[in-house]
Coordinates of C-alpha atoms in Angstrom, one line a residue:
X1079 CA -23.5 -4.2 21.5
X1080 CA -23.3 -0.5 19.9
X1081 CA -26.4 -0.8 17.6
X1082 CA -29.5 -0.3 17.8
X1083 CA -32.6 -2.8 18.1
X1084 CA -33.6 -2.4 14.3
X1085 CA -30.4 -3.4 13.3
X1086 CA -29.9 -6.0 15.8
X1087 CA -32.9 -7.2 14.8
X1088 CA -32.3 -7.2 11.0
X1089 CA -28.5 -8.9 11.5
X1090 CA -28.7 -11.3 14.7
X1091 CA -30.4 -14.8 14.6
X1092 CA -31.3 -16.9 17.1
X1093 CA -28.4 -19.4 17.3
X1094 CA -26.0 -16.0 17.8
X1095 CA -29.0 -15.0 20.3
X1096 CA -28.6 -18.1 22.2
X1097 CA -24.3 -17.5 22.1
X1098 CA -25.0 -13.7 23.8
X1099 CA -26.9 -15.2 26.5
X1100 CA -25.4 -18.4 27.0
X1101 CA -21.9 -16.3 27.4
X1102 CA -24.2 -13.2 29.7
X1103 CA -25.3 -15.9 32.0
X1104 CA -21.4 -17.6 32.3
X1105 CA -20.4 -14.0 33.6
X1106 CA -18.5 -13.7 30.0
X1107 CA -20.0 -10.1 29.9
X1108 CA -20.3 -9.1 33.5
X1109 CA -19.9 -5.1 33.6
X1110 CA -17.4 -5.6 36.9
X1111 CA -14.7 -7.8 35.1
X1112 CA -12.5 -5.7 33.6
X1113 CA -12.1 -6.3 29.5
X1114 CA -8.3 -7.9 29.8
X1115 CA -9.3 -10.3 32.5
X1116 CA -12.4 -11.5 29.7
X1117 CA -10.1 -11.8 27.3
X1118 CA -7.3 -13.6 29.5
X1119 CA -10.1 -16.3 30.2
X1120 CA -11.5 -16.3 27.2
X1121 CA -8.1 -17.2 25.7
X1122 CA -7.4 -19.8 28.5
X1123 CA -10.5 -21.4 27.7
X1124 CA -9.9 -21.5 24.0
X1125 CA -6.3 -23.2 25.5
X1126 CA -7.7 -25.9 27.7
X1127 CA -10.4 -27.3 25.6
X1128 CA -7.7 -27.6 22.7
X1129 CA -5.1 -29.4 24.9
X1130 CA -8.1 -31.6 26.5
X1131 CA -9.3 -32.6 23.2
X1132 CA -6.1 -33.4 21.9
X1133 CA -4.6 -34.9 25.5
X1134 CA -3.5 -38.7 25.9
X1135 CA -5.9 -41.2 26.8
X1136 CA -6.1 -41.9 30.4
X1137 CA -3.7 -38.4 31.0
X1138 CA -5.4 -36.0 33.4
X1139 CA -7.5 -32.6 32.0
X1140 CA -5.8 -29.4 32.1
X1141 CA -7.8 -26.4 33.8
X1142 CA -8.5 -23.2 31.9
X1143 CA -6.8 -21.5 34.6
X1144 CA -3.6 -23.3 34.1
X1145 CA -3.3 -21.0 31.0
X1146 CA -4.2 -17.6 32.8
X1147 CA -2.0 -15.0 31.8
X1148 CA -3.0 -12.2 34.1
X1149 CA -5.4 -13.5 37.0
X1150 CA -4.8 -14.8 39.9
X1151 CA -4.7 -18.8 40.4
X1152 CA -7.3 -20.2 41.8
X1153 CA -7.1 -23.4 44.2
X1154 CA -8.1 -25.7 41.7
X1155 CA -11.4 -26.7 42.7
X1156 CA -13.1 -28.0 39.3
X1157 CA -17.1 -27.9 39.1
X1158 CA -18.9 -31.0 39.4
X1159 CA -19.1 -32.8 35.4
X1160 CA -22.9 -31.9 35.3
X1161 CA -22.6 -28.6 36.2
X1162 CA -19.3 -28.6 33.5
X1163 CA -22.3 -30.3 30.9
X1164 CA -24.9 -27.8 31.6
X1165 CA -22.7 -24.8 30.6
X1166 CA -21.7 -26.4 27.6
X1167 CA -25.1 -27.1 26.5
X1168 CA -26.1 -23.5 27.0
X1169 CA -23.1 -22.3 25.1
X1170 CA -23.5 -24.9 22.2
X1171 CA -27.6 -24.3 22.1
X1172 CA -28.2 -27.4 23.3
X1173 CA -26.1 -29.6 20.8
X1174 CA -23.8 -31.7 23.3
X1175 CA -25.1 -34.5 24.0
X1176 CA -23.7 -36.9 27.1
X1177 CA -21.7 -39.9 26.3
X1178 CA -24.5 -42.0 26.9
X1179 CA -26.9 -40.8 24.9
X1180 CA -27.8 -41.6 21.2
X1181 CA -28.9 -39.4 18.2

């Protein structure tokens, strides 16, 4: 992160704690990917949810790596929903809640 612990300390809180390790245990920040393949999924990411939020009712999801710039394609082979959930709870701190649940 290029500072040091006193300064992380006195600039980071816990909900951008949370981010850092929600995104470490993803494999946003693994040391082998190299930095334009993060940032080409990152982007795709940022892509897809817009497109899947905004999409037509009863119109099939769009992939993040239908918006891959520089990696390979995968065979699309999308991760079960709860598994799809799970991550999104760890990225959002635990603020999604499933569609049947209630506040």
């Amino acid at each position: 992160m290029g500072r040091t612990v006193k300064e992380l300390l006195a600039t980071l809180d816990a909900d951008e704690l949370t981010y850092w390790i929600a995104a470490r245990k993803m494999g946003v920040l693994d040391d082998d990917k190299a930095l334009r393949d993060v940032v080409d999924h990152a982007g795709a990411n940022v892509c897809a949810t817009l497109v899947n939020l905004n999409r037509a009712r009863g119109s099939n999801p769009v992939s993040v790596a239908d918006f891959l710039l520089f990696s390979e394609r995968p065979e699309r082979d999308d991760p079960p929903q709860e598994v799809v959930e799970e991550k999104m709870r760890l990225v959002m701190g635990g603020r999604v809640k499933h569609k049947n649940e209630t506040s």
